[in-house]
Amino acid sequence: MESNFIKTFIEEDLKNNKYKEIVTRFPPEPNGFLHIGHARAIITNFELAADFNGYTNLRYDDTNPSKEDLVYVEAIKNDIKWLGYEPKNVYFASDYFNEMYERAVLLIKKGKAYVDSQTAEEISASRGNLTTVGTNSIYRERSKEENLKLFEIMKNGLCDEKTYVLRAKIDMSSPNMNLRDPVIYRIVKESHHRTKDAWVIYPMYDFAHPIEDAIEGISHSLCSLEFEDHRPLYDWVIRECEMPNTPRQIEFGRLSIENTIMSKRYLRELVESKKVSGWDDPRMPTLSGLRRRGFTPTSIKNFILSVGLSKINSTMSLEMLESALREDLVLKTKRVMAVVNPLKVTITNYTKKTLEKYEVPYNADNLELGTKKISFGKELYIEKEDFSIIKTDNKFKRLYLGGEVRLLGIGYFIKCNEVVYNSENEIVELLCTYDKNTKSGSNFSQRKPNGTISYVCKSDSANASFYMYESLIDNDIQSDNILDKFNENSCVVKEGYVEKNVSKSKEEDKYQIIRNGYYVVDKNSTKDNLIFNKIVSLKSSYK
Ligand code: ATP
Ligand code: MG
């Protein structure tokens, strides 16, 4: 990783012998799939540790049983692996529940924690705000013995959910709201996806997280900026719980992408309301969505690394991510022809019984990808938009009635002589002739065609559906409810044809469809119909 402020901190800490080894962790809560924002946290943690010959743990922060699920545990593991990282250890915060409980008991014994009987509303009302100090709970001075007894009652599930909470006894007048006797344990009578019904009390994030880090010997606990104000509490917990290691929390800015909503709550709503097909819908900013959309781990990594790391939250354009992808794909993908909006072309002077073939490299800029044969025959398909009855202006470099274009690859010039209409007056077919002398390699130079277009030869093609995507959010819709802003046109499907050379493609195979864009084969493809997700167009649409 290039030099950044966290790297500088780590270098100083090593120089001052604060830590012997650099150990980081990525601590997702298994309550949803990872998104591109998480990629920044993953890449930062893994790359920084590796830069100092250290290592990184994956730790599931599974301290809230209500929203967590094993499905997410698996998905998170797969996504990290896909990005190309392997955690040294995979841990679960729930494995430390016992130790956390012991540390809470220690706090009570030290007079640093107490059981409060106030309701959540009372606690919140008595915390004060930025301009007024909080007021002490009338239960704040309970004896250690009483606190221990009540905490035991909480632990054994002998009272209802909201009867008691355990609070750290810090300072109700602290200018830092997080230090105003934060709740550190609450009762939740729900089954946990790993510990099942073993526990009915669960630690709060601010109490659990530092303990988890310290148990694992994490040296640098990197987190996003919103935890900056929590750092004094983090340090308090480490100190007062007498943890043997003292990790250092460092915050970095969150990453957002323009026009993209990444909060897990919103993404979950999209999934649950079935507006999208799942967490891996190709429109989703999740890593599994981006993967299905055709983004590569290299492009995501290069994007994150090129954006750099800063102390402030940053919003990047989608365009930056897309150009990292084009850069990665340009030499790696085979270039093929496809027709997304087919218009039938009949070559009236083609009399051979068989198809003509012509061999070309798959990617003229990377011959290692091999060669393929392009076919030409009596029936072809071209793009509807590559034909117009009249040549409207000199910029129109395509086929028109009476005009002549060159066909990509095979090289033949075809001339449109007649247009066939259906009863609705729509163009359904073009009758064309080809010039035998113009095949690629024949050095024909007597006339200049009106441009070069791509095509697919009907009897050497495969059926294909092309899924084109746009942003999930429609900013023209005014609403506070984010679901109302869902872009109903975010997925458009076109039925067309692709050259048969690609008919044996597998899920995640990526191609450059010439003159159109990069596409990836979707998992829902069948033997008879390939499904292509459009990853991105060939050129940036940003000017
Ligand atoms: P969200 O708010 O999107 O639901 P989260 O922060 O609740 O995400 P966690 O599972 O707690 O999700 O995140 C795991 C780690 O990833 C945390 O350390 C968090 O700081 C980091 N992270 C999450 N979103 C981003 C982001 N957009 N940019 C950078 N880091 C992020
Ligand atoms: Mg979180």
Coordinates of C-alpha atoms in Angstrom, one line a residue, residues 129-539:
N129 CA -27.0 16.5 25.3
L130 CA -24.1 18.4 24.0
T131 CA -24.9 21.5 26.0
T132 CA -26.3 19.9 29.2
V133 CA -24.7 17.4 31.4
G134 CA -26.5 14.1 32.2
T135 CA -28.0 13.2 35.5
N136 CA -27.0 10.2 37.6
S137 CA -29.4 7.3 37.7
I138 CA -30.9 6.7 41.2
Y139 CA -29.5 3.2 40.8
R140 CA -26.0 4.3 40.2
E141 CA -24.8 3.8 43.8
R142 CA -26.1 0.2 44.2
S143 CA -23.6 -1.8 46.2
K144 CA -21.2 -4.2 44.4
E145 CA -23.0 -7.1 46.0
E146 CA -26.4 -6.0 44.8
N147 CA -24.9 -5.4 41.3
L148 CA -23.4 -8.8 41.2
K149 CA -26.6 -10.4 42.3
L150 CA -28.7 -8.5 39.7
F151 CA -26.2 -9.2 36.9
E152 CA -26.4 -12.9 37.8
I153 CA -30.2 -12.6 37.6
M154 CA -29.9 -11.0 34.2
K155 CA -27.5 -13.7 33.0
N156 CA -29.8 -16.5 34.1
G157 CA -32.8 -15.0 32.3
L158 CA -34.7 -14.7 35.6
C159 CA -36.2 -11.3 34.6
D160 CA -37.9 -9.8 31.5
E161 CA -35.9 -8.3 28.7
K162 CA -36.1 -4.7 29.6
T163 CA -35.9 -5.0 33.4
Y164 CA -32.2 -4.2 33.8
V165 CA -29.1 -3.2 31.8
L166 CA -25.5 -3.1 32.9
R167 CA -23.9 0.3 32.5
A168 CA -20.3 1.4 32.8
K169 CA -19.8 3.9 35.6
I170 CA -17.8 6.6 34.0
D171 CA -19.0 10.2 34.0
M172 CA -22.5 11.5 33.4
S173 CA -21.0 15.0 32.8
S174 CA -18.4 14.1 30.3
P175 CA -18.3 16.3 27.2
N176 CA -18.1 13.0 25.3
M177 CA -21.6 11.5 25.3
N178 CA -20.2 8.1 24.8
L179 CA -18.6 8.2 28.3
R180 CA -21.9 9.1 30.0
D181 CA -22.3 5.7 31.6
P182 CA -22.9 3.7 28.4
V183 CA -24.9 0.6 28.5
I184 CA -22.6 -2.4 28.1
Y185 CA -24.9 -5.4 28.5
R186 CA -28.6 -5.9 27.7
I187 CA -31.0 -8.7 27.9
V188 CA -32.1 -10.2 24.5
K189 CA -34.1 -13.4 24.7
E190 CA -33.5 -14.5 21.2
S191 CA -31.6 -17.5 19.9
H192 CA -28.2 -16.7 18.6
H193 CA -27.1 -18.3 15.3
R194 CA -24.1 -19.9 17.0
T195 CA -24.5 -20.0 20.8
K196 CA -28.2 -20.8 20.5
D197 CA -29.8 -20.3 23.9
A198 CA -26.7 -20.3 26.0
W199 CA -26.9 -16.6 26.6
V200 CA -29.7 -14.1 27.2
I201 CA -27.5 -11.2 27.9
Y202 CA -25.5 -9.7 25.1
P203 CA -22.6 -7.2 25.2
M204 CA -22.9 -3.9 23.4
Y205 CA -20.5 -3.1 20.6
D206 CA -18.5 -0.5 22.5
F207 CA -17.8 -3.0 25.2
A208 CA -17.4 -6.1 23.2
H209 CA -15.2 -4.7 20.4
P210 CA -12.1 -3.7 22.4
I211 CA -12.2 -6.9 24.3
E212 CA -12.3 -8.9 21.1
D213 CA -9.4 -7.0 19.7
A214 CA -7.3 -7.4 22.9
I215 CA -8.0 -11.1 23.2
E216 CA -6.7 -11.6 19.7
G217 CA -3.6 -9.5 20.2
I218 CA -4.7 -7.0 17.5
S219 CA -2.1 -4.2 17.3
H220 CA -4.1 -1.8 15.2
S221 CA -7.8 -1.7 15.3
L222 CA -8.8 0.1 12.1
C223 CA -12.4 1.3 11.8
S224 CA -14.4 3.9 10.0
L225 CA -14.7 7.5 11.1
E226 CA -17.9 7.3 13.0
F227 CA -16.1 5.5 15.8
E228 CA -13.7 8.4 16.4
D229 CA -15.7 9.7 19.4
H230 CA -15.9 6.2 20.7
R231 CA -12.1 5.9 21.0
P232 CA -12.0 7.2 24.6
L233 CA -14.5 4.5 25.6
Y234 CA -12.5 1.9 23.7
D235 CA -9.4 2.8 25.6
W236 CA -11.4 2.9 28.9
V237 CA -12.7 -0.6 28.4
I238 CA -9.2 -2.0 27.6
R239 CA -7.8 -0.3 30.7
E240 CA -10.5 -1.0 33.2
C241 CA -11.1 -4.5 32.1
E242 CA -7.3 -5.0 32.6
M243 CA -6.8 -6.6 29.2
P244 CA -3.3 -7.9 28.7
N245 CA -2.9 -6.2 25.3
T246 CA -3.6 -2.7 24.3
P247 CA -4.7 -2.3 20.7
R248 CA -4.6 1.1 19.1
Q249 CA -7.8 2.2 17.4
I250 CA -7.3 4.3 14.3
E251 CA -10.2 5.7 12.2
F252 CA -10.3 6.2 8.5
G253 CA -12.9 7.8 6.2
R254 CA -15.8 5.8 4.8
L255 CA -16.0 5.3 1.1
S256 CA -19.2 6.0 -0.8
I257 CA -19.9 5.9 -4.5
E258 CA -22.0 8.5 -6.2
N259 CA -25.6 7.7 -6.6
T260 CA -25.2 4.4 -4.7
I261 CA -26.8 3.6 -1.4
M262 CA -24.7 1.2 0.6
S263 CA -26.4 1.0 4.0
K264 CA -27.1 -2.6 4.7
R265 CA -30.6 -1.7 6.0
Y266 CA -31.5 -0.3 2.6
L267 CA -29.9 -3.2 0.7
R268 CA -31.8 -5.6 2.9
E269 CA -35.1 -3.8 2.2
L270 CA -34.5 -4.1 -1.5
V271 CA -33.9 -7.8 -1.2
E272 CA -36.8 -8.4 1.2
S273 CA -39.2 -6.4 -1.0
K274 CA -38.1 -8.4 -4.0
K275 CA -37.3 -5.3 -5.9
V276 CA -34.0 -7.0 -6.8
S277 CA -33.4 -10.7 -7.3
G278 CA -31.2 -11.1 -4.2
W279 CA -28.1 -9.8 -2.5
D280 CA -26.1 -10.8 -5.6
D281 CA -28.4 -9.0 -8.1
P282 CA -26.1 -7.4 -10.6
R283 CA -27.4 -4.0 -9.8
M284 CA -26.4 -4.3 -6.1
P285 CA -23.3 -2.5 -4.8
T286 CA -22.5 -5.7 -2.8
L287 CA -19.3 -7.5 -3.7
S288 CA -21.4 -10.5 -4.8
G289 CA -23.5 -8.2 -7.0
L290 CA -20.5 -6.6 -8.5
R291 CA -19.0 -10.0 -9.1
R292 CA -22.1 -11.2 -10.9
R293 CA -22.1 -7.9 -12.8
G294 CA -18.7 -8.8 -14.1
F295 CA -16.4 -6.7 -11.9
T296 CA -13.1 -8.3 -11.2
P297 CA -11.2 -8.5 -7.9
T298 CA -8.3 -6.7 -9.6
S299 CA -10.4 -3.8 -10.7
I300 CA -11.9 -3.4 -7.2
K301 CA -8.5 -3.5 -5.6
N302 CA -7.0 -1.1 -8.0
F303 CA -9.8 1.3 -7.6
I304 CA -9.6 1.2 -3.8
L305 CA -5.9 1.6 -3.8
S306 CA -5.9 4.4 -6.3
V307 CA -8.5 6.3 -4.3
G308 CA -6.1 6.2 -1.4
L309 CA -6.9 6.4 2.3
S310 CA -7.9 9.5 4.1
K311 CA -9.2 10.6 7.4
I312 CA -12.3 12.1 5.9
N313 CA -15.3 10.3 4.3
S314 CA -15.1 10.4 0.5
T315 CA -17.5 9.9 -2.3
M316 CA -16.0 8.6 -5.6
S317 CA -17.6 8.5 -9.0
L318 CA -18.7 5.2 -10.3
E319 CA -16.8 6.2 -13.4
M320 CA -13.5 5.6 -11.5
L321 CA -14.4 2.1 -10.6
E322 CA -15.6 1.5 -14.2
S323 CA -12.3 2.7 -15.7
A324 CA -10.4 0.5 -13.4
L325 CA -12.5 -2.4 -14.8
R326 CA -11.9 -1.4 -18.4
E327 CA -8.2 -1.3 -17.8
D328 CA -8.3 -4.8 -16.3
L329 CA -10.5 -6.3 -19.1
V330 CA -9.1 -4.7 -22.2
L331 CA -6.4 -7.2 -22.8
K332 CA -7.9 -10.1 -20.9
T333 CA -11.2 -10.5 -22.8
K334 CA -12.0 -12.2 -26.1
R335 CA -13.6 -9.8 -28.6
V336 CA -16.8 -11.2 -30.1
M337 CA -19.7 -10.0 -32.2
A338 CA -23.3 -9.9 -31.0
V339 CA -26.4 -8.2 -32.0
V340 CA -28.6 -6.8 -29.3
N341 CA -31.4 -5.3 -31.4
P342 CA -31.5 -7.7 -34.3
L343 CA -32.5 -6.6 -37.8
K344 CA -32.5 -9.4 -40.4
V345 CA -30.3 -9.0 -43.5
T346 CA -30.6 -11.3 -46.5
I347 CA -27.7 -11.4 -48.9
T348 CA -29.5 -11.9 -52.2
N349 CA -26.5 -12.7 -54.3
Y350 CA -25.0 -15.3 -51.9
T351 CA -25.5 -18.5 -53.7
K352 CA -23.2 -21.0 -51.9
K353 CA -24.7 -23.8 -50.0
T354 CA -22.2 -23.5 -47.1
L355 CA -21.0 -20.7 -45.0
E356 CA -17.8 -18.8 -45.7
K357 CA -15.3 -18.7 -42.8
Y358 CA -12.5 -16.3 -42.0
E359 CA -10.0 -16.7 -39.2
V360 CA -9.2 -13.7 -37.0
P361 CA -7.5 -13.3 -33.6
Y362 CA -9.9 -13.1 -30.6
N363 CA -8.1 -10.0 -29.5
A364 CA -5.7 -8.3 -31.9
D365 CA -3.9 -6.6 -29.0
N366 CA -3.3 -9.9 -27.2
L367 CA -2.7 -12.8 -29.5
E368 CA -2.4 -15.2 -26.6
L369 CA -6.1 -15.4 -26.5
G370 CA -6.0 -17.4 -29.8
T371 CA -8.1 -17.2 -32.9
K372 CA -11.6 -17.8 -34.0
K373 CA -13.5 -18.3 -37.3
I374 CA -16.0 -15.7 -38.3
S375 CA -18.8 -16.9 -40.6
F376 CA -20.6 -15.2 -43.5
G377 CA -23.7 -16.5 -45.3
K378 CA -27.1 -15.7 -46.8
E379 CA -28.8 -14.6 -43.6
L380 CA -27.3 -12.2 -41.2
Y381 CA -28.3 -10.0 -38.3
I382 CA -27.2 -6.4 -37.8
E383 CA -28.1 -3.9 -35.1
K384 CA -31.3 -2.0 -35.9
E385 CA -29.5 1.3 -35.1
D386 CA -26.9 0.5 -37.7
F387 CA -29.5 1.1 -40.4
S388 CA -31.4 4.2 -41.5
I389 CA -33.4 4.8 -44.7
I390 CA -31.5 7.9 -45.6
K391 CA -28.1 9.1 -44.7
T392 CA -29.1 12.0 -42.5
D393 CA -25.7 13.7 -42.2
N394 CA -22.0 13.0 -42.8
K395 CA -21.5 11.7 -39.3
F396 CA -23.8 8.8 -40.0
K397 CA -21.3 6.0 -40.8
R398 CA -23.6 3.1 -41.1
L399 CA -25.9 1.4 -43.6
Y400 CA -28.7 3.2 -45.5
L401 CA -30.9 2.4 -48.4
G402 CA -28.6 2.5 -51.4
G403 CA -25.5 2.8 -49.2
E404 CA -22.7 0.4 -48.7
V405 CA -20.8 -0.6 -45.5
R406 CA -18.1 -3.0 -44.6
L407 CA -18.7 -5.9 -42.3
L408 CA -16.3 -6.3 -39.4
G409 CA -14.0 -9.2 -39.5
I410 CA -15.0 -10.8 -42.8
G411 CA -14.5 -7.5 -44.5
Y412 CA -17.2 -7.8 -47.2
F413 CA -18.9 -4.7 -48.4
I414 CA -22.7 -5.0 -48.4
K415 CA -25.1 -2.7 -50.1
C416 CA -28.7 -2.3 -49.1
N417 CA -31.0 -2.4 -52.2
E418 CA -34.4 -2.9 -50.7
V419 CA -36.3 -2.6 -47.4
V420 CA -39.0 -5.0 -46.3
Y421 CA -41.8 -3.7 -44.0
N422 CA -44.5 -5.6 -42.0
S423 CA -48.1 -4.6 -41.9
E424 CA -47.4 -2.1 -39.1
N425 CA -44.9 -0.3 -41.4
E426 CA -41.9 -1.4 -39.4
I427 CA -38.7 -2.4 -41.1
V428 CA -38.3 -6.2 -40.7
E429 CA -35.6 -7.1 -43.2
L430 CA -33.0 -5.6 -45.5
L431 CA -32.2 -7.1 -48.9
C432 CA -28.6 -6.6 -49.6
T433 CA -25.9 -7.7 -52.0
Y434 CA -22.3 -8.3 -51.2
D435 CA -19.2 -7.6 -53.3
K436 CA -17.1 -10.8 -53.6
N437 CA -13.9 -8.8 -54.2
T438 CA -13.9 -7.1 -50.8
K439 CA -13.2 -9.9 -48.4
S440 CA -10.6 -9.1 -45.7
G441 CA -7.1 -9.7 -46.9
S442 CA -8.0 -8.8 -50.5
N443 CA -6.6 -5.3 -50.4
F444 CA -9.6 -4.0 -52.1
S445 CA -9.4 -0.2 -52.3
Q446 CA -11.5 1.0 -55.2
R447 CA -14.4 2.4 -53.1
K448 CA -14.8 3.6 -49.6
P449 CA -17.7 2.1 -47.6
N450 CA -19.8 4.3 -45.4
G451 CA -18.4 2.9 -42.2
T452 CA -17.9 -0.6 -40.7
I453 CA -20.5 -2.4 -38.7
S454 CA -20.7 -5.6 -36.8
Y455 CA -23.0 -8.5 -37.6
V456 CA -23.9 -12.1 -36.7
C457 CA -24.3 -14.9 -39.2
K458 CA -27.7 -16.4 -38.5
S459 CA -26.8 -20.1 -38.9
D460 CA -23.7 -19.7 -36.9
S461 CA -25.2 -17.8 -33.9
A462 CA -26.6 -18.6 -30.5
N463 CA -29.6 -17.0 -28.8
A464 CA -28.7 -14.6 -26.1
S465 CA -30.4 -12.3 -23.7
F466 CA -28.7 -9.1 -22.8
Y467 CA -29.3 -7.5 -19.5
M468 CA -28.6 -3.8 -19.4
Y469 CA -28.4 -2.0 -16.0
E470 CA -28.7 1.4 -14.6
S471 CA -28.6 2.9 -11.1
L472 CA -31.0 1.4 -8.6
I473 CA -32.0 4.9 -7.5
D474 CA -33.9 7.4 -9.5
N475 CA -33.0 10.8 -8.3
D476 CA -35.9 12.4 -10.1
I477 CA -38.3 10.9 -7.7
Q478 CA -38.7 13.1 -4.6
S479 CA -39.3 11.0 -1.5
D480 CA -37.8 10.5 1.9
N481 CA -38.5 6.8 1.7
I482 CA -35.5 5.4 -0.2
L483 CA -37.6 2.4 -1.5
D484 CA -39.8 4.9 -3.4
K485 CA -36.8 6.1 -5.2
F486 CA -36.2 2.7 -6.7
N487 CA -35.5 3.0 -10.4
E488 CA -38.1 0.7 -12.1
N489 CA -36.0 1.0 -15.3
S490 CA -32.8 -0.2 -13.7
C491 CA -32.9 -3.4 -15.7
V492 CA -33.8 -3.7 -19.4
V493 CA -33.6 -7.0 -21.2
K494 CA -32.9 -7.3 -25.0
E495 CA -33.2 -10.6 -26.9
G496 CA -30.6 -11.0 -29.6
Y497 CA -27.8 -13.2 -31.0
V498 CA -24.1 -13.8 -30.4
E499 CA -21.6 -15.5 -32.6
K500 CA -21.6 -19.2 -31.9
N501 CA -17.9 -19.3 -30.8
V502 CA -19.0 -18.3 -27.3
S503 CA -21.9 -20.8 -27.0
K504 CA -20.0 -23.0 -24.6
S505 CA -19.2 -20.2 -22.1
K506 CA -19.4 -20.7 -18.4
E507 CA -20.7 -18.5 -15.7
E508 CA -18.5 -15.4 -15.1
D509 CA -16.8 -15.7 -18.5
K510 CA -16.3 -12.1 -19.7
Y511 CA -16.2 -10.8 -23.3
Q512 CA -15.8 -7.6 -25.1
I513 CA -18.8 -7.3 -27.5
I514 CA -17.3 -5.3 -30.3
R515 CA -18.7 -1.7 -30.6
N516 CA -20.9 -2.3 -27.6
G517 CA -19.3 -3.0 -24.2
Y518 CA -18.0 -5.6 -21.8
Y519 CA -20.4 -8.4 -20.9
V520 CA -20.3 -11.3 -18.4
V521 CA -22.1 -14.6 -18.7
D522 CA -24.7 -15.0 -16.0
K523 CA -25.3 -18.0 -13.8
N524 CA -28.9 -18.3 -15.1
S525 CA -27.7 -19.0 -18.7
T526 CA -29.0 -22.3 -20.2
K527 CA -27.9 -24.5 -23.0
D528 CA -30.3 -22.8 -25.4
N529 CA -30.0 -19.3 -24.2
L530 CA -27.0 -17.4 -22.9
I531 CA -27.6 -14.6 -20.5
F532 CA -25.1 -11.7 -20.7
N533 CA -25.0 -9.0 -18.1
K534 CA -23.6 -5.8 -19.4
I535 CA -20.7 -4.8 -17.2
V536 CA -19.9 -1.5 -18.7
S537 CA -19.7 0.2 -22.1
L538 CA -16.5 0.4 -24.0
K539 CA -15.9 4.1 -23.5

